[in-house]
Amino acid sequence: MTSSNFNLCFLALVLCMTNIRSETDVYTQSRKPHNILRTCHRSDPNLNDCIKGAIEDLRPQLARGIPELFIPSCEPLYIPEIVMNQGNKGSVSVQSIYRDIRVYGPSQFILKNVKVDLEKERIRIKVWLPFLHMTANYTIEGRILMLPISGAGLSEGNYTNIEANVLVQCNTIQIGGKKHFNVQDVAIDFQIGHASIYLSDLFEGDRELGEAMNTFLNDNWRHVAQEFKPILEETIGDLFKKFANKLYHTYSLDELLPI
């Protein structure tokens, strides 16, 4: 299993669950959050349940997207490009680029748990997805489990039973005289129950070598995924922080979560 494939699966989930968008998308903010979201108050003793319900309320709109909350269309979710460079660590050293990425299935997430700690300014989220399907144009060069790999073509991946735990550390900052959420750090842990992939045109179209490598990757996907896990979680966390702050820096704390 290659690093970008795992990255894209969880990225689709993070994009839809944390109200973020591709940096290339431009939206007109014609409505305020309280006209779209269920209003949840910081003083509510059942705040966690309210936020969970607010997210569930948005589910019917996720397929087409919600521009005012920076949520793109999630069926499919389109991502222009992701670059993943796994340095010379362990038994994996790969440089890969994925473009014109389409991910199907992220709107089918199940929100297991939401816990907001206002005193410590932390948010914990646990989500589960039954299935994701991803297509993209890829280029890859390097070695996986000591075997060389190179190619450029179409990639397809199917992923099932995906569970993710996200810990978001926030603080508040002043923007235009108003308090805003600001994401300082993100810790992510995710597990995938099963994955299968296919990379076309490996080794300059050598059919025999390409089929052998695809078989090898699918037979050993769990071991390869473990090699990539630390850099994936770091990369996804950085993306989460970058894009989630687009929402939080646009709308004030009182607009998103009034007293």
PDB file of C-alpha atoms in Angstrom:
ATOM      1  CA  MET A   1       0.000   0.000   0.000  1.00  0.00           C
ATOM      2  CA  THR A   2       1.468   3.395  -0.933  1.00  0.00           C
ATOM      3  CA  SER A   3       1.543   6.375   1.398  1.00  0.00           C
ATOM      4  CA  SER A   4      -0.610   8.742  -0.621  1.00  0.00           C
ATOM      5  CA  ASN A   5      -3.405   6.211  -0.882  1.00  0.00           C
ATOM      6  CA  PHE A   6      -3.771   6.041   2.894  1.00  0.00           C
ATOM      7  CA  ASN A   7      -3.354   9.809   3.105  1.00  0.00           C
ATOM      8  CA  LEU A   8      -6.183  10.434   0.671  1.00  0.00           C
ATOM      9  CA  CYS A   9      -8.612   8.129   2.430  1.00  0.00           C
ATOM     10  CA  PHE A  10      -8.345   9.844   5.750  1.00  0.00           C
ATOM     11  CA  LEU A  11      -7.995  13.279   4.200  1.00  0.00           C
ATOM     12  CA  ALA A  12     -11.420  12.858   2.633  1.00  0.00           C
ATOM     13  CA  LEU A  13     -12.846  12.174   6.051  1.00  0.00           C
ATOM     14  CA  VAL A  14     -11.067  15.106   7.649  1.00  0.00           C
ATOM     15  CA  LEU A  15     -12.177  17.492   4.909  1.00  0.00           C
ATOM     16  CA  CYS A  16     -15.823  16.643   5.352  1.00  0.00           C
ATOM     17  CA  MET A  17     -15.794  16.438   9.136  1.00  0.00           C
ATOM     18  CA  THR A  18     -13.869  19.616   9.918  1.00  0.00           C
ATOM     19  CA  ASN A  19     -15.489  22.084   7.510  1.00  0.00           C
ATOM     20  CA  ILE A  20     -12.476  22.765   5.308  1.00  0.00           C
ATOM     21  CA  ARG A  21     -11.920  23.203   1.584  1.00  0.00           C
ATOM     22  CA  SER A  22      -9.327  22.915  -1.114  1.00  0.00           C
ATOM     23  CA  GLU A  23      -7.091  25.965  -1.259  1.00  0.00           C
ATOM     24  CA  THR A  24      -8.008  26.428  -4.920  1.00  0.00           C
ATOM     25  CA  ASP A  25     -11.749  26.688  -4.236  1.00  0.00           C
ATOM     26  CA  VAL A  26     -13.375  30.121  -3.866  1.00  0.00           C
ATOM     27  CA  TYR A  27     -16.724  30.511  -2.156  1.00  0.00           C
ATOM     28  CA  THR A  28     -19.044  33.429  -1.485  1.00  0.00           C
ATOM     29  CA  GLN A  29     -20.037  33.619   2.174  1.00  0.00           C
ATOM     30  CA  SER A  30     -23.605  34.870   1.851  1.00  0.00           C
ATOM     31  CA  ARG A  31     -24.986  33.327   5.014  1.00  0.00           C
ATOM     32  CA  LYS A  32     -23.821  33.242   8.609  1.00  0.00           C
ATOM     33  CA  PRO A  33     -23.111  29.923  10.373  1.00  0.00           C
ATOM     34  CA  HIS A  34     -26.163  30.197  12.644  1.00  0.00           C
ATOM     35  CA  ASN A  35     -28.394  30.171   9.548  1.00  0.00           C
ATOM     36  CA  ILE A  36     -26.906  26.835   8.477  1.00  0.00           C
ATOM     37  CA  LEU A  37     -25.803  25.099  11.668  1.00  0.00           C
ATOM     38  CA  ARG A  38     -27.819  24.140  14.701  1.00  0.00           C
ATOM     39  CA  THR A  39     -26.882  26.700  17.360  1.00  0.00           C
ATOM     40  CA  CYS A  40     -24.845  25.179  20.191  1.00  0.00           C
ATOM     41  CA  HIS A  41     -23.969  27.253  23.239  1.00  0.00           C
ATOM     42  CA  ARG A  42     -20.729  27.058  25.192  1.00  0.00           C
ATOM     43  CA  SER A  43     -22.725  27.115  28.429  1.00  0.00           C
ATOM     44  CA  ASP A  44     -24.850  24.097  27.426  1.00  0.00           C
ATOM     45  CA  PRO A  45     -24.121  21.158  29.785  1.00  0.00           C
ATOM     46  CA  ASN A  46     -24.926  18.866  26.836  1.00  0.00           C
ATOM     47  CA  LEU A  47     -22.615  20.693  24.447  1.00  0.00           C
ATOM     48  CA  ASN A  48     -21.030  17.500  23.079  1.00  0.00           C
ATOM     49  CA  ASP A  49     -24.418  16.044  22.143  1.00  0.00           C
ATOM     50  CA  CYS A  50     -25.464  19.337  20.540  1.00  0.00           C
ATOM     51  CA  ILE A  51     -22.343  19.493  18.357  1.00  0.00           C
ATOM     52  CA  LYS A  52     -22.760  15.869  17.353  1.00  0.00           C
ATOM     53  CA  GLY A  53     -26.377  16.582  16.400  1.00  0.00           C
ATOM     54  CA  ALA A  54     -25.353  19.676  14.440  1.00  0.00           C
ATOM     55  CA  ILE A  55     -22.943  17.600  12.364  1.00  0.00           C
ATOM     56  CA  GLU A  56     -25.602  14.963  11.762  1.00  0.00           C
ATOM     57  CA  ASP A  57     -27.966  17.724  10.594  1.00  0.00           C
ATOM     58  CA  LEU A  58     -25.489  18.584   7.831  1.00  0.00           C
ATOM     59  CA  ARG A  59     -25.297  15.057   6.448  1.00  0.00           C
ATOM     60  CA  PRO A  60     -28.000  15.500   3.737  1.00  0.00           C
ATOM     61  CA  GLN A  61     -26.102  18.529   2.352  1.00  0.00           C
ATOM     62  CA  LEU A  62     -22.640  16.962   2.249  1.00  0.00           C
ATOM     63  CA  ALA A  63     -23.015  15.345  -1.159  1.00  0.00           C
ATOM     64  CA  ARG A  64     -23.457  18.714  -2.891  1.00  0.00           C
ATOM     65  CA  GLY A  65     -21.323  20.729  -0.433  1.00  0.00           C
ATOM     66  CA  ILE A  66     -21.911  23.727   1.843  1.00  0.00           C
ATOM     67  CA  PRO A  67     -19.940  26.724   0.494  1.00  0.00           C
ATOM     68  CA  GLU A  68     -20.559  28.964   3.518  1.00  0.00           C
ATOM     69  CA  LEU A  69     -18.817  26.444   5.789  1.00  0.00           C
ATOM     70  CA  PHE A  70     -16.012  25.750   3.280  1.00  0.00           C
ATOM     71  CA  ILE A  71     -17.287  22.190   2.811  1.00  0.00           C
ATOM     72  CA  PRO A  72     -16.795  21.025  -0.798  1.00  0.00           C
ATOM     73  CA  SER A  73     -18.958  18.483  -2.549  1.00  0.00           C
ATOM     74  CA  CYS A  74     -18.215  15.169  -0.865  1.00  0.00           C
ATOM     75  CA  GLU A  75     -19.626  12.812  -3.494  1.00  0.00           C
ATOM     76  CA  PRO A  76     -17.138  12.650  -4.932  1.00  0.00           C
ATOM     77  CA  LEU A  77     -14.713  14.724  -2.925  1.00  0.00           C
ATOM     78  CA  TYR A  78     -12.271  16.373  -5.341  1.00  0.00           C
ATOM     79  CA  ILE A  79      -8.692  17.148  -4.292  1.00  0.00           C
ATOM     80  CA  PRO A  80      -6.459  18.805  -6.923  1.00  0.00           C
ATOM     81  CA  GLU A  81      -3.108  17.467  -5.729  1.00  0.00           C
ATOM     82  CA  ILE A  82      -1.280  15.838  -2.841  1.00  0.00           C
ATOM     83  CA  VAL A  83       2.491  15.402  -2.664  1.00  0.00           C
ATOM     84  CA  MET A  84       3.921  12.775  -0.312  1.00  0.00           C
ATOM     85  CA  ASN A  85       7.648  12.344   0.226  1.00  0.00           C
ATOM     86  CA  GLN A  86       8.556   9.513   2.543  1.00  0.00           C
ATOM     87  CA  GLY A  87      12.246   9.950   3.294  1.00  0.00           C
ATOM     88  CA  ASN A  88      14.801   7.224   3.738  1.00  0.00           C
ATOM     89  CA  LYS A  89      13.168   5.770   6.840  1.00  0.00           C
ATOM     90  CA  GLY A  90      12.948   2.103   7.669  1.00  0.00           C
ATOM     91  CA  SER A  91      12.164  -0.106   4.690  1.00  0.00           C
ATOM     92  CA  VAL A  92      10.230   2.560   2.745  1.00  0.00           C
ATOM     93  CA  SER A  93      11.595   5.455   0.694  1.00  0.00           C
ATOM     94  CA  VAL A  94       9.062   6.869  -1.780  1.00  0.00           C
ATOM     95  CA  GLN A  95       8.358  10.155  -3.541  1.00  0.00           C
ATOM     96  CA  SER A  96       4.835  10.293  -4.963  1.00  0.00           C
ATOM     97  CA  ILE A  97       2.361  12.808  -6.373  1.00  0.00           C
ATOM     98  CA  TYR A  98      -1.385  12.306  -6.808  1.00  0.00           C
ATOM     99  CA  ARG A  99      -3.465  14.639  -8.982  1.00  0.00           C
ATOM    100  CA  ASP A 100      -7.152  14.964  -9.931  1.00  0.00           C
ATOM    101  CA  ILE A 101      -8.130  12.910  -6.916  1.00  0.00           C
ATOM    102  CA  ARG A 102     -11.727  11.795  -6.475  1.00  0.00           C
ATOM    103  CA  VAL A 103     -12.879  10.076  -3.307  1.00  0.00           C
ATOM    104  CA  TYR A 104     -16.281   8.386  -3.096  1.00  0.00           C
ATOM    105  CA  GLY A 105     -18.058   7.547   0.157  1.00  0.00           C
ATOM    106  CA  PRO A 106     -16.908  10.141   2.740  1.00  0.00           C
ATOM    107  CA  SER A 107     -20.442  11.426   3.396  1.00  0.00           C
ATOM    108  CA  GLN A 108     -21.331   7.997   4.810  1.00  0.00           C
ATOM    109  CA  PHE A 109     -19.258   8.559   7.950  1.00  0.00           C
ATOM    110  CA  ILE A 110     -20.543   7.546  11.366  1.00  0.00           C
ATOM    111  CA  LEU A 111     -19.708  10.055  14.096  1.00  0.00           C
ATOM    112  CA  LYS A 112     -18.895   7.904  17.113  1.00  0.00           C
ATOM    113  CA  ASN A 113     -17.977  10.560  19.633  1.00  0.00           C
ATOM    114  CA  VAL A 114     -17.341  14.301  20.065  1.00  0.00           C
ATOM    115  CA  LYS A 115     -15.834  15.714  23.247  1.00  0.00           C
ATOM    116  CA  VAL A 116     -15.159  19.427  23.703  1.00  0.00           C
ATOM    117  CA  ASP A 117     -13.039  20.572  26.669  1.00  0.00           C
ATOM    118  CA  LEU A 118     -13.502  24.345  26.756  1.00  0.00           C
ATOM    119  CA  GLU A 119     -11.216  24.812  29.749  1.00  0.00           C
ATOM    120  CA  LYS A 120      -8.276  23.076  28.044  1.00  0.00           C
ATOM    121  CA  GLU A 121      -9.411  24.234  24.577  1.00  0.00           C
ATOM    122  CA  ARG A 122      -9.327  20.705  23.193  1.00  0.00           C
ATOM    123  CA  ILE A 123     -11.610  18.819  20.840  1.00  0.00           C
ATOM    124  CA  ARG A 124     -11.660  15.019  20.508  1.00  0.00           C
ATOM    125  CA  ILE A 125     -13.442  13.381  17.576  1.00  0.00           C
ATOM    126  CA  LYS A 126     -13.911   9.698  16.793  1.00  0.00           C
ATOM    127  CA  VAL A 127     -15.340   8.704  13.428  1.00  0.00           C
ATOM    128  CA  TRP A 128     -15.865   5.542  11.406  1.00  0.00           C
ATOM    129  CA  LEU A 129     -16.372   4.994   7.693  1.00  0.00           C
ATOM    130  CA  PRO A 130     -17.601   1.743   6.178  1.00  0.00           C
ATOM    131  CA  PHE A 131     -16.042   2.274   2.750  1.00  0.00           C
ATOM    132  CA  LEU A 132     -14.037   4.651   0.564  1.00  0.00           C
ATOM    133  CA  HIS A 133     -13.155   4.392  -3.119  1.00  0.00           C
ATOM    134  CA  MET A 134     -10.439   6.608  -4.593  1.00  0.00           C
ATOM    135  CA  THR A 135      -9.153   7.311  -8.096  1.00  0.00           C
ATOM    136  CA  ALA A 136      -6.247   9.579  -9.057  1.00  0.00           C
ATOM    137  CA  ASN A 137      -3.464  10.141 -11.550  1.00  0.00           C
ATOM    138  CA  TYR A 138      -0.188   9.250  -9.875  1.00  0.00           C
ATOM    139  CA  THR A 139       3.575   9.295 -10.226  1.00  0.00           C
ATOM    140  CA  ILE A 140       5.800   7.318  -7.871  1.00  0.00           C
ATOM    141  CA  GLU A 141       9.508   6.629  -7.497  1.00  0.00           C
ATOM    142  CA  GLY A 142      11.479   4.868  -4.776  1.00  0.00           C
ATOM    143  CA  ARG A 143      11.478   1.570  -2.921  1.00  0.00           C
ATOM    144  CA  ILE A 144       8.983  -0.278  -0.734  1.00  0.00           C
ATOM    145  CA  LEU A 145      10.132  -3.056   1.584  1.00  0.00           C
ATOM    146  CA  MET A 146      13.493  -2.961  -0.221  1.00  0.00           C
ATOM    147  CA  LEU A 147      11.896  -3.449  -3.658  1.00  0.00           C
ATOM    148  CA  PRO A 148      12.185  -0.685  -6.294  1.00  0.00           C
ATOM    149  CA  ILE A 149       8.971   0.903  -7.518  1.00  0.00           C
ATOM    150  CA  SER A 150       8.365   3.461 -10.261  1.00  0.00           C
ATOM    151  CA  GLY A 151       5.473   4.428 -12.484  1.00  0.00           C
ATOM    152  CA  ALA A 152       2.966   6.994 -13.675  1.00  0.00           C
ATOM    153  CA  GLY A 153      -0.656   6.344 -14.514  1.00  0.00           C
ATOM    154  CA  LEU A 154      -4.050   5.759 -12.921  1.00  0.00           C
ATOM    155  CA  SER A 155      -4.425   4.571  -9.339  1.00  0.00           C
ATOM    156  CA  GLU A 156      -7.526   3.048  -7.790  1.00  0.00           C
ATOM    157  CA  GLY A 157      -8.081   2.067  -4.192  1.00  0.00           C
ATOM    158  CA  ASN A 158     -10.815   0.518  -2.060  1.00  0.00           C
ATOM    159  CA  TYR A 159     -10.731   0.860   1.729  1.00  0.00           C
ATOM    160  CA  THR A 160     -13.088  -0.545   4.357  1.00  0.00           C
ATOM    161  CA  ASN A 161     -13.697  -0.283   8.085  1.00  0.00           C
ATOM    162  CA  ILE A 162     -11.823   2.994   8.636  1.00  0.00           C
ATOM    163  CA  GLU A 163     -11.609   4.351  12.183  1.00  0.00           C
ATOM    164  CA  ALA A 164      -9.984   7.645  13.130  1.00  0.00           C
ATOM    165  CA  ASN A 165      -9.340   9.451  16.405  1.00  0.00           C
ATOM    166  CA  VAL A 166      -8.509  13.154  16.210  1.00  0.00           C
ATOM    167  CA  LEU A 167      -7.274  15.383  19.047  1.00  0.00           C
ATOM    168  CA  VAL A 168      -7.297  19.094  18.225  1.00  0.00           C
ATOM    169  CA  GLN A 169      -5.542  21.580  20.504  1.00  0.00           C
ATOM    170  CA  CYS A 170      -6.879  25.111  20.073  1.00  0.00           C
ATOM    171  CA  ASN A 171      -6.425  28.559  21.527  1.00  0.00           C
ATOM    172  CA  THR A 172      -8.219  31.855  20.930  1.00  0.00           C
ATOM    173  CA  ILE A 173      -6.809  34.809  19.027  1.00  0.00           C
ATOM    174  CA  GLN A 174      -8.011  38.313  18.226  1.00  0.00           C
ATOM    175  CA  ILE A 175      -8.994  39.156  14.639  1.00  0.00           C
ATOM    176  CA  GLY A 176     -10.635  42.502  13.993  1.00  0.00           C
ATOM    177  CA  GLY A 177     -11.333  42.942  17.686  1.00  0.00           C
ATOM    178  CA  LYS A 178     -13.187  39.607  17.970  1.00  0.00           C
ATOM    179  CA  LYS A 179     -12.176  36.264  19.478  1.00  0.00           C
ATOM    180  CA  HIS A 180     -11.569  33.413  17.036  1.00  0.00           C
ATOM    181  CA  PHE A 181     -10.680  29.767  17.400  1.00  0.00           C
ATOM    182  CA  ASN A 182      -7.159  28.922  16.264  1.00  0.00           C
ATOM    183  CA  VAL A 183      -5.872  25.367  15.769  1.00  0.00           C
ATOM    184  CA  GLN A 184      -2.406  25.031  17.307  1.00  0.00           C
ATOM    185  CA  ASP A 185      -1.775  21.314  16.973  1.00  0.00           C
ATOM    186  CA  VAL A 186      -3.483  18.168  15.715  1.00  0.00           C
ATOM    187  CA  ALA A 187      -2.811  14.573  16.751  1.00  0.00           C
ATOM    188  CA  ILE A 188      -4.351  11.881  14.560  1.00  0.00           C
ATOM    189  CA  ASP A 189      -4.483   8.122  14.906  1.00  0.00           C
ATOM    190  CA  PHE A 190      -6.256   6.057  12.260  1.00  0.00           C
ATOM    191  CA  GLN A 191      -6.738   2.404  11.417  1.00  0.00           C
ATOM    192  CA  ILE A 192      -7.974   0.769   8.200  1.00  0.00           C
ATOM    193  CA  GLY A 193      -9.603  -2.637   8.349  1.00  0.00           C
ATOM    194  CA  HIS A 194      -8.699  -3.639   4.796  1.00  0.00           C
ATOM    195  CA  ALA A 195      -7.327  -2.063   1.633  1.00  0.00           C
ATOM    196  CA  SER A 196      -6.877  -3.071  -1.987  1.00  0.00           C
ATOM    197  CA  ILE A 197      -5.199  -0.965  -4.669  1.00  0.00           C
ATOM    198  CA  TYR A 198      -4.200  -1.011  -8.296  1.00  0.00           C
ATOM    199  CA  LEU A 199      -1.499   1.137  -9.914  1.00  0.00           C
ATOM    200  CA  SER A 200      -1.499   1.106 -13.718  1.00  0.00           C
ATOM    201  CA  ASP A 201       1.606   1.530 -15.874  1.00  0.00           C
ATOM    202  CA  LEU A 202       4.199   0.619 -13.287  1.00  0.00           C
ATOM    203  CA  PHE A 203       7.758   0.221 -14.537  1.00  0.00           C
ATOM    204  CA  GLU A 204       7.047   2.043 -17.810  1.00  0.00           C
ATOM    205  CA  GLY A 205       4.170  -0.259 -18.672  1.00  0.00           C
ATOM    206  CA  ASP A 206       5.981  -3.566 -18.098  1.00  0.00           C
ATOM    207  CA  ARG A 207       2.929  -5.771 -17.551  1.00  0.00           C
ATOM    208  CA  GLU A 208       4.674  -8.631 -15.770  1.00  0.00           C
ATOM    209  CA  LEU A 209       6.574  -6.401 -13.342  1.00  0.00           C
ATOM    210  CA  GLY A 210       3.522  -4.212 -12.780  1.00  0.00           C
ATOM    211  CA  GLU A 211       1.259  -7.126 -11.914  1.00  0.00           C
ATOM    212  CA  ALA A 212       3.899  -8.551  -9.607  1.00  0.00           C
ATOM    213  CA  MET A 213       4.267  -5.258  -7.741  1.00  0.00           C
ATOM    214  CA  ASN A 214       0.495  -4.767  -7.409  1.00  0.00           C
ATOM    215  CA  THR A 215       0.190  -8.290  -6.020  1.00  0.00           C
ATOM    216  CA  PHE A 216       3.056  -7.613  -3.611  1.00  0.00           C
ATOM    217  CA  LEU A 217       1.523  -4.333  -2.399  1.00  0.00           C
ATOM    218  CA  ASN A 218      -1.879  -5.913  -1.804  1.00  0.00           C
ATOM    219  CA  ASP A 219      -0.410  -8.939  -0.043  1.00  0.00           C
ATOM    220  CA  ASN A 220       1.680  -6.726   2.238  1.00  0.00           C
ATOM    221  CA  TRP A 221      -0.498  -3.612   2.537  1.00  0.00           C
ATOM    222  CA  ARG A 222      -0.775  -3.770   6.330  1.00  0.00           C
ATOM    223  CA  HIS A 223       2.987  -3.906   6.880  1.00  0.00           C
ATOM    224  CA  VAL A 224       3.596  -1.114   4.376  1.00  0.00           C
ATOM    225  CA  ALA A 225       0.879   0.994   5.994  1.00  0.00           C
ATOM    226  CA  GLN A 226       2.585   0.662   9.365  1.00  0.00           C
ATOM    227  CA  GLU A 227       5.803   1.990   7.843  1.00  0.00           C
ATOM    228  CA  PHE A 228       3.968   5.027   6.491  1.00  0.00           C
ATOM    229  CA  LYS A 229       1.746   5.655   9.512  1.00  0.00           C
ATOM    230  CA  PRO A 230       3.867   8.262  11.386  1.00  0.00           C
ATOM    231  CA  ILE A 231       4.473  10.506   8.360  1.00  0.00           C
ATOM    232  CA  LEU A 232       0.854  10.111   7.247  1.00  0.00           C
ATOM    233  CA  GLU A 233      -0.506  11.204  10.596  1.00  0.00           C
ATOM    234  CA  GLU A 234       1.872  14.174  10.682  1.00  0.00           C
ATOM    235  CA  THR A 235       1.030  15.208   7.109  1.00  0.00           C
ATOM    236  CA  ILE A 236      -2.721  14.897   7.632  1.00  0.00           C
ATOM    237  CA  GLY A 237      -2.473  16.824  10.899  1.00  0.00           C
ATOM    238  CA  ASP A 238      -0.685  19.680   9.140  1.00  0.00           C
ATOM    239  CA  LEU A 239      -3.387  19.771   6.439  1.00  0.00           C
ATOM    240  CA  PHE A 240      -6.103  19.707   9.092  1.00  0.00           C
ATOM    241  CA  LYS A 241      -4.533  22.660  10.898  1.00  0.00           C
ATOM    242  CA  LYS A 242      -4.000  24.691   7.741  1.00  0.00           C
ATOM    243  CA  PHE A 243      -7.467  24.324   6.317  1.00  0.00           C
ATOM    244  CA  ALA A 244      -9.544  24.216   9.515  1.00  0.00           C
ATOM    245  CA  ASN A 245      -8.127  27.623  10.415  1.00  0.00           C
ATOM    246  CA  LYS A 246      -9.677  29.014   7.228  1.00  0.00           C
ATOM    247  CA  LEU A 247     -13.073  28.458   8.820  1.00  0.00           C
ATOM    248  CA  TYR A 248     -12.128  29.504  12.346  1.00  0.00           C
ATOM    249  CA  HIS A 249     -10.353  32.678  11.238  1.00  0.00           C
ATOM    250  CA  THR A 250     -13.343  33.654   9.080  1.00  0.00           C
ATOM    251  CA  TYR A 251     -16.061  33.284  11.717  1.00  0.00           C
ATOM    252  CA  SER A 252     -15.680  34.483  15.302  1.00  0.00           C
ATOM    253  CA  LEU A 253     -16.036  32.288  18.378  1.00  0.00           C
ATOM    254  CA  ASP A 254     -19.384  33.898  19.173  1.00  0.00           C
ATOM    255  CA  GLU A 255     -20.659  33.154  15.675  1.00  0.00           C
ATOM    256  CA  LEU A 256     -19.595  29.509  15.748  1.00  0.00           C
ATOM    257  CA  LEU A 257     -20.222  28.753  19.428  1.00  0.00           C
ATOM    258  CA  PRO A 258     -22.080  31.531  21.292  1.00  0.00           C
ATOM    259  CA  ILE A 259     -22.305  31.671  25.070  1.00  0.00           C
TER     260      ILE A 259
END
